[in-house]
């Protein structure tokens, strides 16, 4: 199993698209911080003033702003095998397909944790001096800083799991990426904004709650609930995808 | 020694039987050609043998075990099933490194197989720039990583230039002469005729014949073409005597694996008028075409 996980990591590292996704994911951080700071205090609960608990969390939510890219990496890890037909040699080496999917989940989870830590450090490195310049006092250990960062790590580590599940179920990489982006960016965003009683139960709603981002009505789940729900989505997608891949003919 | 054993293997996709109650074997120390027209079920059979496709019925074993139950299958069996099983953005050496790590093999196997297939000079290039021939060789390199005793190749000659085909022939010959088992599929008999020891021919998912190449060659020379207005009656008479015969037109049949004397006797027995009778010498390719279309006509 260790060999398979190492091989999955090597697969990722030896393609340029992977590094492109990681770089894009981190590029979201400065943009999100900038947005949170310039829009702060512009009225409404979605734009809290900086010198408040909500305002600080909103800035710190930048740490998970690029987590969506990890969802795409997860799709790539699984659907990419079908797209490039590498799935044949992968399953020839390990006919036990559960182990293959397990190794992919582990490798993508590790990547997710790595990216989340990098994004968290980047957030602190950019946001703290910036907030200091705006005369906002920040304690590193305050829950308004720690919770969004922990949430970011949870979301970023679990998102690839969802992606691997989607990739296994749909197998067509382009279709999987398109459907996922439309769902998360369009359908869920609309539902979270206009029907939070539904939206908060969806993966994207749970991810938003975990990130600490401020929303118009504040209609998201509490943190622990969102964490449980999101982990549940990760497991459900991964389990469904695994089941599907085990039974599929590879032809 | 029998290394690959296919027994009663079937695969149905809905109502269509891609492979239908197929049985054959391939022995160690020989190159076995697995022949049939495109769509005959060769690829599906090989994929069932390798555990990638689940059979509807029957078994396919390597050294007595299904592929998935072999201990470290990658070290027993090397397979090349397609020419495009690579991430185009990955370098050739990295592709092999991934497989080596996943299979838990020594790192230096990568350089060894690169030398073996003569790709060491281009190993740092991304695979998207590779020609079809280079991809075939990279596929073969991947299959050789685990130092297998069994090689399974699906249409390996596709995309190879004459020089490459020659190289592949010598390679497979040497591999088998050292005691290895080779099962190699092709839709062209001519492509493998110079390399194979044994031949398995399938059409429409069913076995047409399994024999050694020399047996098939002998059989090929003994066809008899007969022109007669009672073609169908003569064909039936021949068939009841165990002589395979095929209607080639309304008034002509070809009897296979037999002599003019035997056909003449059968014709006399059936009361068939013979306008013309001539022993025919088929070359192997014609025999192959004849065999596969005959099976096709049955269905």
Coordinates of C-alpha atoms in Angstrom, one line a residue:
Chain A
X1 CA 0.0 0.0 0.0
X2 CA 2.9 2.4 0.8
X3 CA 4.3 1.7 -2.7
X4 CA 1.0 2.5 -4.3
X5 CA 0.7 5.8 -2.3
X6 CA 4.2 6.7 -3.3
X7 CA 3.4 5.9 -6.9
X8 CA 0.3 8.1 -6.8
X9 CA 2.4 11.0 -5.4
X10 CA 5.0 10.5 -8.2
X11 CA 2.2 10.5 -10.8
X12 CA 1.1 13.9 -9.6
X13 CA 4.5 15.3 -9.3
X14 CA 5.5 14.3 -12.8
X15 CA 2.8 16.2 -14.6
X16 CA 2.8 19.9 -15.1
X17 CA -1.0 20.3 -14.8
X18 CA -0.7 19.3 -11.1
X19 CA 1.7 22.1 -10.3
X20 CA -0.5 24.5 -12.3
X21 CA -3.5 23.5 -10.1
X22 CA -1.5 23.9 -6.9
X23 CA -0.2 27.3 -8.0
X24 CA -3.7 28.5 -8.9
X25 CA -5.0 27.3 -5.6
X26 CA -2.5 29.4 -3.7
X27 CA -3.0 32.3 -6.0
X28 CA -6.6 32.6 -4.7
X29 CA -5.2 33.5 -1.2
X30 CA -3.9 37.1 -1.9
X31 CA -6.8 37.9 -4.1
X32 CA -9.3 36.8 -1.4
X33 CA -7.5 38.8 1.3
X34 CA -7.5 41.8 -0.8
X35 CA -11.2 41.5 -1.6
X36 CA -12.1 40.9 2.1
X37 CA -10.1 44.0 3.2
X38 CA -11.3 46.4 0.5
X39 CA -15.0 45.4 0.8
X40 CA -15.0 45.4 4.6
X41 CA -17.6 47.6 6.2
X42 CA -19.5 48.3 3.0
X43 CA -22.8 47.4 4.7
X44 CA -24.7 44.2 5.2
X45 CA -23.6 41.0 7.0
X46 CA -21.6 39.8 4.0
X47 CA -19.2 42.7 4.4
X48 CA -18.3 43.0 8.1
X49 CA -15.9 45.7 9.3
X50 CA -12.4 44.5 9.8
X51 CA -12.2 45.2 13.5
X52 CA -14.7 42.6 14.4
X53 CA -14.9 38.8 14.9
X54 CA -16.8 38.3 11.6
X55 CA -14.4 40.7 9.8
X56 CA -11.3 38.8 10.9
X57 CA -12.8 35.4 10.0
X58 CA -13.7 36.8 6.6
X59 CA -10.1 37.7 6.0
X60 CA -8.8 34.4 7.3
X61 CA -11.2 32.5 5.1
X62 CA -8.8 33.2 2.3
X63 CA -6.9 30.1 3.5
X64 CA -9.6 27.9 2.0
X65 CA -10.4 30.1 -1.0
X66 CA -8.4 27.9 -3.4
X67 CA -9.8 24.6 -2.0
X68 CA -11.9 24.1 -5.0
X69 CA -8.8 23.4 -7.0
X70 CA -8.1 20.4 -4.8
X71 CA -11.5 19.1 -5.7
X72 CA -10.4 19.4 -9.3
X73 CA -7.1 17.6 -8.5
X74 CA -9.1 14.8 -7.0
X75 CA -11.1 14.5 -10.2
X76 CA -7.9 14.6 -12.2
X77 CA -6.3 11.8 -10.1
X78 CA -9.1 9.4 -10.9
X79 CA -10.7 10.5 -14.2
X80 CA -7.2 11.3 -15.6
X81 CA -6.5 7.5 -15.5
X82 CA -9.4 6.9 -17.7
X83 CA -8.7 9.8 -20.0
X84 CA -5.2 8.7 -20.6
X85 CA -5.8 5.0 -20.4
X86 CA -3.2 4.6 -17.7
X87 CA -5.9 2.9 -15.7
X88 CA -5.0 -0.4 -17.5
X89 CA -1.4 -0.5 -16.2
X90 CA -2.5 0.8 -12.9
X91 CA -4.9 -2.1 -12.4
X92 CA -2.5 -4.6 -13.9
X93 CA 0.0 -3.7 -11.2
X94 CA -2.7 -3.8 -8.5
X95 CA -5.6 -6.0 -9.5
X96 CA -7.1 -5.2 -6.1
X97 CA -8.8 -2.0 -7.2
X98 CA -9.9 -1.0 -3.7
X99 CA -6.2 -0.6 -2.8
X100 CA -5.7 1.6 -5.9
X101 CA -8.5 3.9 -4.9
X102 CA -7.4 3.9 -1.3
X103 CA -3.9 5.0 -2.4
X104 CA -5.3 7.7 -4.5
X105 CA -7.5 9.0 -1.6
X106 CA -4.4 8.9 0.7
X107 CA -2.1 10.7 -1.8
X108 CA -4.7 13.3 -2.7
X109 CA -5.5 13.8 1.0
X110 CA -1.8 14.4 1.8
X111 CA -1.5 16.9 -1.1
X112 CA -4.6 18.6 0.3
X113 CA -3.1 18.9 3.7
X114 CA 0.1 20.2 2.3
X115 CA -1.6 22.8 0.2
X116 CA -3.8 23.8 3.1
X117 CA -0.8 24.4 5.3
X118 CA 0.9 26.4 2.6
X119 CA -2.3 28.4 2.1
X120 CA -2.7 29.0 5.8
X121 CA 0.9 30.2 6.2
X122 CA 0.5 32.4 3.1
X123 CA -2.7 33.9 4.6
X124 CA -1.0 34.8 7.8
X125 CA 2.1 36.1 6.0
X126 CA -0.1 38.5 3.9
X127 CA -3.0 39.3 6.2
X128 CA -1.2 40.0 9.4
X129 CA 1.0 42.9 8.2
X130 CA -1.8 44.2 6.1
X131 CA -4.3 44.2 9.0
X132 CA -1.5 45.7 11.2
X133 CA -1.2 48.6 8.7
X134 CA -4.9 49.1 9.1
X135 CA -4.5 49.2 12.9
X136 CA -6.4 46.0 13.5
X137 CA -5.1 44.1 16.4
X138 CA -4.9 40.3 15.8
X139 CA -4.0 37.6 18.2
X140 CA -2.6 34.6 16.5
X141 CA -4.3 32.3 19.0
X142 CA -7.7 33.9 18.8
X143 CA -10.5 31.6 17.6
X144 CA -11.2 34.0 14.7
X145 CA -7.8 33.1 13.3
X146 CA -7.4 29.5 14.4
X147 CA -10.9 28.2 13.4
X148 CA -10.9 29.4 9.8
X149 CA -7.4 27.9 9.3
X150 CA -8.5 24.5 10.8
X151 CA -11.6 24.7 8.6
X152 CA -9.3 25.3 5.6
X153 CA -7.3 22.3 6.4
X154 CA -10.4 20.1 6.8
X155 CA -12.0 21.4 3.6
X156 CA -8.8 21.2 1.6
X157 CA -7.9 17.7 2.8
X158 CA -11.4 16.3 2.2
X159 CA -12.2 18.0 -1.1
X160 CA -9.9 15.7 -3.1
X161 CA -11.9 12.8 -1.7
X162 CA -15.1 14.2 -3.2
X163 CA -13.2 14.7 -6.4
X164 CA -11.9 11.1 -6.6
X165 CA -15.4 9.9 -6.0
X166 CA -16.8 12.1 -8.8
X167 CA -14.0 11.1 -11.1
X168 CA -14.6 7.4 -10.5
X169 CA -18.4 7.8 -11.1
X170 CA -18.2 9.9 -14.2
X171 CA -14.8 8.8 -15.6
X172 CA -14.9 11.5 -18.3
X173 CA -12.6 14.2 -17.0
X174 CA -14.0 17.1 -18.9
X175 CA -17.6 16.2 -18.1
X176 CA -16.7 15.7 -14.4
X177 CA -14.9 19.0 -14.1
X178 CA -17.6 20.9 -16.0
X179 CA -20.5 19.4 -13.9
X180 CA -18.6 20.0 -10.7
X181 CA -17.8 23.6 -11.4
X182 CA -21.3 24.5 -12.6
X183 CA -22.7 22.8 -9.5
X184 CA -20.4 24.4 -6.9
X185 CA -20.0 27.8 -8.5
X186 CA -23.5 28.3 -9.8
X187 CA -26.1 26.0 -8.3
X188 CA -24.8 25.9 -4.8
X189 CA -23.9 29.5 -4.6
X190 CA -27.4 30.5 -5.6
X191 CA -28.9 28.0 -3.2
X192 CA -26.7 29.2 -0.3
X193 CA -27.6 32.8 -1.0
X194 CA -31.3 32.5 -1.7
X195 CA -32.3 29.3 0.0
X196 CA -29.9 28.8 2.9
X197 CA -32.1 26.2 4.5
X198 CA -31.2 23.9 1.6
X199 CA -27.8 25.3 0.7
X200 CA -26.3 24.8 4.1
X201 CA -26.8 21.1 3.8
X202 CA -24.9 20.9 0.5
X203 CA -21.1 20.2 0.2
X204 CA -20.3 23.7 -0.9
X205 CA -22.5 25.2 1.9
X206 CA -20.7 23.0 4.5
X207 CA -17.3 24.1 3.0
X208 CA -18.3 27.7 3.3
X209 CA -19.3 27.3 6.9
X210 CA -15.9 25.6 7.6
X211 CA -13.9 28.4 5.9
X212 CA -15.5 31.0 8.2
X213 CA -16.5 33.2 5.2
X214 CA -19.2 35.8 6.0
X215 CA -22.5 35.2 4.2
X216 CA -25.5 37.5 3.7
X217 CA -27.8 35.8 6.1
X218 CA -25.4 33.8 8.1
X219 CA -27.6 30.8 7.4
X220 CA -24.8 28.2 7.5
X221 CA -24.3 25.3 9.8
X222 CA -22.3 25.6 13.0
X223 CA -18.6 24.5 12.5
X224 CA -18.8 21.1 14.1
X225 CA -21.9 20.2 12.1
X226 CA -20.4 21.5 8.9
X227 CA -17.2 19.5 9.6
X228 CA -19.2 16.3 10.1
X229 CA -21.4 16.9 7.1
X230 CA -18.5 17.6 4.9
X231 CA -16.6 14.5 6.0
X232 CA -19.7 12.5 5.4
X233 CA -19.9 13.9 1.8
X234 CA -16.2 13.0 1.3
X235 CA -16.8 9.4 2.5
X236 CA -20.0 9.0 0.6
X237 CA -18.5 10.1 -2.7
X238 CA -15.3 8.1 -2.2
X239 CA -17.3 4.9 -1.2
X240 CA -19.7 5.3 -4.2
X241 CA -16.8 5.9 -6.6
X242 CA -14.8 2.9 -5.2
X243 CA -17.8 0.6 -5.6
X244 CA -18.3 1.7 -9.1
X245 CA -14.7 1.3 -10.1
X246 CA -14.4 -2.1 -8.6
X247 CA -17.2 -3.5 -10.7
X248 CA -16.4 -1.7 -14.0
X249 CA -14.9 -3.5 -17.0
X250 CA -11.8 -1.7 -18.1
X251 CA -12.0 -2.0 -21.9
Chain B
X1 CA 3.9 -26.9 -20.3
X2 CA 0.7 -25.0 -20.6
X3 CA 1.0 -21.5 -19.2
X4 CA -2.2 -19.8 -20.4
X5 CA -5.4 -21.7 -20.3
X6 CA -8.7 -20.3 -21.5
X7 CA -11.7 -22.5 -20.7
X8 CA -15.3 -22.0 -21.8
X9 CA -14.8 -18.2 -21.7
X10 CA -17.8 -16.0 -22.6
X11 CA -18.5 -12.3 -22.5
X12 CA -21.9 -10.9 -23.3
X13 CA -22.6 -7.2 -23.7
X14 CA -26.4 -7.1 -23.5
X15 CA -27.5 -9.5 -26.2
X16 CA -24.2 -9.5 -28.1
X17 CA -21.7 -12.2 -27.3
X18 CA -18.3 -10.7 -27.8
X19 CA -16.7 -13.9 -26.8
X20 CA -18.6 -17.1 -26.9
X21 CA -17.5 -20.3 -25.1
X22 CA -13.9 -19.9 -26.1
X23 CA -11.3 -22.4 -25.1
X24 CA -7.6 -22.6 -26.0
X25 CA -4.2 -22.7 -24.4
X26 CA -0.7 -21.3 -24.9
X27 CA 2.4 -23.1 -23.9
X28 CA 5.6 -22.0 -22.3
X29 CA 8.6 -21.7 -24.6
X30 CA 6.5 -20.8 -27.6
X31 CA 5.0 -17.8 -29.3
X32 CA 1.3 -18.3 -29.8
X33 CA -0.4 -16.1 -32.4
X34 CA -4.0 -15.1 -31.4
X35 CA -5.6 -14.3 -34.7
X36 CA -8.9 -13.1 -35.9
X37 CA -10.5 -10.2 -37.9
X38 CA -11.1 -6.9 -36.1
X39 CA -14.0 -7.2 -33.8
X40 CA -13.6 -11.0 -33.3
X41 CA -13.2 -10.7 -29.6
X42 CA -9.4 -10.8 -29.2
X43 CA -9.0 -7.7 -27.1
X44 CA -12.0 -8.7 -24.8
X45 CA -10.4 -12.1 -24.4
X46 CA -7.0 -10.7 -23.4
X47 CA -8.6 -8.2 -21.0
X48 CA -10.5 -11.0 -19.4
X49 CA -7.3 -13.0 -19.1
X50 CA -5.8 -10.0 -17.3
X51 CA -8.6 -9.4 -14.9
X52 CA -9.6 -6.1 -16.5
X53 CA -12.9 -7.4 -17.8
X54 CA -15.1 -9.8 -15.8
X55 CA -16.1 -12.8 -17.9
X56 CA -19.8 -13.7 -18.1
X57 CA -18.8 -17.3 -17.9
X58 CA -15.7 -19.5 -17.9
X59 CA -12.2 -19.1 -16.7
X60 CA -8.9 -17.7 -17.9
X61 CA -5.8 -18.7 -16.0
X62 CA -2.1 -18.1 -16.0
X63 CA 0.0 -20.9 -14.5
X64 CA -3.3 -22.3 -13.1
X65 CA -4.5 -19.1 -11.4
X66 CA -6.6 -16.1 -12.5
X67 CA -4.4 -13.0 -13.0
X68 CA -5.7 -11.2 -10.0
X69 CA -4.9 -14.2 -7.7
X70 CA -1.3 -14.4 -8.9
X71 CA 1.3 -13.4 -6.3
X72 CA 2.7 -10.1 -7.6
X73 CA 1.2 -10.5 -11.0
X74 CA 3.3 -7.7 -12.5
X75 CA 6.4 -9.9 -12.0
X76 CA 4.8 -12.9 -13.7
X77 CA 3.0 -11.3 -16.6
X78 CA 3.8 -8.4 -18.8
X79 CA 1.1 -7.0 -21.0
X80 CA 0.8 -4.3 -23.7
X81 CA -2.8 -3.7 -24.6
X82 CA -2.8 -0.3 -26.1
X83 CA -0.6 2.3 -27.7
X84 CA -2.0 5.2 -25.8
X85 CA -1.8 4.2 -22.2
X86 CA 0.4 7.1 -21.2
X87 CA -0.1 10.6 -19.7
X88 CA 1.0 12.8 -22.6
X89 CA 2.6 15.3 -20.4
X90 CA 4.8 12.9 -18.5
X91 CA 8.4 12.1 -19.4
X92 CA 9.0 8.6 -20.6
X93 CA 11.4 7.8 -17.8
X94 CA 8.9 9.2 -15.2
X95 CA 6.2 6.9 -16.7
X96 CA 8.4 3.9 -16.0
X97 CA 9.4 5.2 -12.6
X98 CA 5.7 5.4 -11.6
X99 CA 5.2 1.8 -12.5
X100 CA 8.4 0.7 -10.8
X101 CA 7.4 2.4 -7.6
X102 CA 3.9 1.1 -7.7
X103 CA 5.1 -2.5 -8.2
X104 CA 7.8 -2.2 -5.6
X105 CA 10.6 -3.0 -8.1
X106 CA 14.3 -2.0 -8.0
X107 CA 14.9 1.5 -9.4
X108 CA 17.5 0.4 -11.9
X109 CA 14.9 -1.6 -13.8
X110 CA 13.9 1.6 -15.4
X111 CA 17.3 2.2 -17.1
X112 CA 17.5 -1.5 -18.0
X113 CA 14.3 -1.7 -19.9
X114 CA 15.0 1.7 -21.6
X115 CA 18.2 0.2 -22.9
X116 CA 16.4 -3.0 -23.8
X117 CA 13.8 -1.3 -26.1
X118 CA 16.3 1.3 -27.3
X119 CA 14.6 4.4 -25.8
X120 CA 17.3 5.5 -23.4
X121 CA 18.1 8.5 -25.7
X122 CA 14.6 9.9 -25.5
X123 CA 13.7 9.0 -21.9
X124 CA 13.6 12.7 -20.8
X125 CA 11.1 13.7 -23.5
X126 CA 7.5 14.1 -22.8
X127 CA 5.4 11.2 -24.3
X128 CA 3.2 13.5 -26.3
X129 CA 6.1 13.9 -28.8
X130 CA 6.5 10.2 -29.3
X131 CA 5.7 8.4 -32.6
X132 CA 3.4 5.4 -32.6
X133 CA 6.5 3.1 -32.9
X134 CA 8.1 4.8 -29.8
X135 CA 4.9 4.4 -27.9
X136 CA 4.8 0.7 -28.7
X137 CA 8.3 0.3 -27.5
X138 CA 7.6 2.3 -24.3
X139 CA 4.6 0.0 -23.8
X140 CA 6.8 -3.0 -24.1
X141 CA 9.3 -1.5 -21.8
X142 CA 6.5 -1.1 -19.2
X143 CA 5.6 -4.7 -19.6
X144 CA 9.2 -5.9 -19.2
X145 CA 9.8 -3.9 -15.9
X146 CA 8.7 -6.8 -13.7
X147 CA 10.9 -9.3 -15.6
X148 CA 7.9 -11.5 -16.5
X149 CA 7.8 -15.0 -17.8
X150 CA 4.6 -14.4 -19.7
X151 CA 4.1 -11.7 -22.3
X152 CA 0.7 -10.7 -23.6
X153 CA 0.6 -8.3 -26.5
X154 CA -2.5 -6.9 -28.3
X155 CA -1.7 -6.0 -31.9
X156 CA 1.9 -5.0 -31.1
X157 CA 2.8 -4.6 -34.8
X158 CA 0.4 -1.7 -35.3
X159 CA 2.3 1.4 -36.1
X160 CA 5.7 -0.3 -36.2
X161 CA 7.8 0.3 -39.3
X162 CA 9.4 -2.8 -41.0
X163 CA 12.6 -2.4 -39.0
X164 CA 10.5 -2.2 -35.8
X165 CA 8.5 -5.3 -36.8
X166 CA 11.8 -7.2 -37.4
X167 CA 13.1 -6.1 -34.0
X168 CA 9.9 -7.2 -32.3
X169 CA 10.0 -10.6 -34.0
X170 CA 13.6 -11.3 -32.9
X171 CA 12.7 -10.0 -29.4
X172 CA 9.7 -12.4 -29.1
X173 CA 11.6 -15.3 -30.5
X174 CA 14.4 -14.8 -28.0
X175 CA 11.9 -14.4 -25.1
X176 CA 10.2 -17.7 -26.0
X177 CA 13.4 -19.5 -26.7
X178 CA 14.5 -18.7 -23.1
X179 CA 11.3 -20.5 -21.9
X180 CA 9.0 -17.6 -21.8
X181 CA 5.3 -17.7 -22.9
X182 CA 4.2 -15.2 -25.5
X183 CA 0.6 -14.6 -26.6
X184 CA 0.4 -12.1 -29.3
X185 CA -2.8 -11.0 -31.1
X186 CA -3.1 -9.8 -34.7
X187 CA -5.7 -9.4 -37.4
X188 CA -3.1 -10.2 -40.0
X189 CA -1.6 -13.6 -40.2
X190 CA 1.2 -12.5 -42.4
X191 CA 2.3 -10.1 -39.6
X192 CA 3.0 -13.0 -37.2
X193 CA 3.5 -16.0 -39.5
X194 CA 7.3 -15.6 -39.4
X195 CA 7.3 -15.5 -35.6
X196 CA 4.7 -17.8 -34.2
X197 CA 4.9 -21.5 -33.3
X198 CA 1.3 -22.0 -32.6
X199 CA -1.9 -20.4 -33.9
X200 CA -5.2 -19.8 -32.4
X201 CA -7.8 -18.4 -34.7
X202 CA -11.1 -16.9 -33.6
X203 CA -14.0 -15.3 -35.4
X204 CA -17.2 -13.8 -33.9
X205 CA -15.9 -14.6 -30.5
X206 CA -15.6 -18.4 -31.2
X207 CA -12.7 -20.6 -31.7
X208 CA -12.1 -21.5 -35.3
X209 CA -9.0 -23.6 -34.9
X210 CA -6.0 -24.1 -32.7
X211 CA -2.9 -25.7 -34.2
X212 CA 0.7 -25.4 -34.8
X213 CA 1.8 -23.1 -37.6
X214 CA 3.2 -26.1 -39.6
X215 CA -0.1 -28.1 -39.3
X216 CA -2.0 -25.1 -40.6
X217 CA 0.4 -24.7 -43.4
X218 CA 0.0 -28.4 -44.4
X219 CA -3.7 -28.1 -44.2
X220 CA -3.6 -25.0 -46.4
X221 CA -2.1 -26.9 -49.3
X222 CA -4.8 -29.5 -49.5
X223 CA -7.9 -27.7 -50.6
X224 CA -9.9 -28.8 -53.6
X225 CA -12.1 -26.5 -55.7
X226 CA -15.1 -28.1 -57.3
X227 CA -17.6 -26.7 -59.9
X228 CA -20.9 -28.5 -59.8
X229 CA -24.5 -27.7 -60.3
X230 CA -25.3 -29.8 -57.1
X231 CA -23.0 -27.7 -55.0
X232 CA -25.1 -27.8 -51.9
X233 CA -25.7 -31.5 -52.1
X234 CA -22.0 -32.2 -52.5
X235 CA -21.2 -29.9 -49.6
X236 CA -23.6 -31.9 -47.4
X237 CA -22.1 -35.2 -48.6
X238 CA -18.6 -34.0 -47.8
X239 CA -19.7 -32.7 -44.4
X240 CA -21.3 -36.0 -43.4
X241 CA -17.9 -37.6 -44.2
X242 CA -16.2 -35.2 -41.9
X243 CA -14.6 -33.1 -44.7
X244 CA -15.0 -29.3 -44.2
X245 CA -16.4 -27.7 -47.3
X246 CA -17.6 -24.2 -48.1
X247 CA -20.0 -22.9 -50.8
X248 CA -18.0 -20.2 -52.6
X249 CA -20.7 -19.5 -55.2
X250 CA -24.0 -21.1 -56.4
X251 CA -22.1 -23.7 -58.4
X252 CA -18.8 -24.0 -56.7
X253 CA -17.4 -25.3 -53.4
X254 CA -14.0 -25.5 -51.8
X255 CA -13.3 -28.7 -49.7
X256 CA -10.6 -28.2 -47.2
X257 CA -7.9 -30.5 -45.8
X258 CA -8.7 -33.2 -48.3
X259 CA -7.6 -34.7 -51.6
X260 CA -9.2 -34.7 -55.1
X261 CA -9.7 -38.5 -54.7
X262 CA -11.8 -38.1 -51.6
X263 CA -13.9 -35.4 -53.1
X264 CA -14.4 -37.5 -56.3
X265 CA -15.6 -40.4 -54.3
X266 CA -18.0 -38.3 -52.3
X267 CA -19.3 -36.7 -55.5
X268 CA -20.0 -40.1 -57.0
X269 CA -21.8 -41.1 -53.9
X270 CA -23.9 -38.0 -53.9
X271 CA -24.6 -38.2 -57.6
X272 CA -23.1 -34.8 -58.3
X273 CA -22.1 -33.9 -61.8
X274 CA -18.6 -32.4 -61.8
X275 CA -17.7 -29.8 -64.4
X276 CA -14.4 -29.0 -63.0
X277 CA -12.2 -30.0 -60.1
X278 CA -8.8 -28.7 -59.2
X279 CA -6.6 -29.0 -56.1
X280 CA -5.9 -25.6 -54.8
X281 CA -2.9 -24.3 -53.0
X282 CA -3.9 -21.6 -50.6
X283 CA -1.3 -19.5 -48.9
X284 CA -1.6 -19.1 -45.2
X285 CA -3.3 -15.7 -45.5
X286 CA -6.0 -17.1 -47.8
X287 CA -6.6 -20.0 -45.4
X288 CA -6.9 -17.6 -42.5
X289 CA -9.4 -15.4 -44.4
X290 CA -11.2 -18.5 -45.5
X291 CA -11.4 -19.9 -42.0
X292 CA -12.6 -16.7 -40.4
X293 CA -15.2 -15.9 -43.0
X294 CA -16.5 -19.4 -43.0
X295 CA -17.1 -19.1 -39.3
X296 CA -18.7 -15.7 -40.0
X297 CA -21.0 -17.3 -42.5
X298 CA -22.3 -19.8 -40.0
X299 CA -23.8 -17.2 -37.8

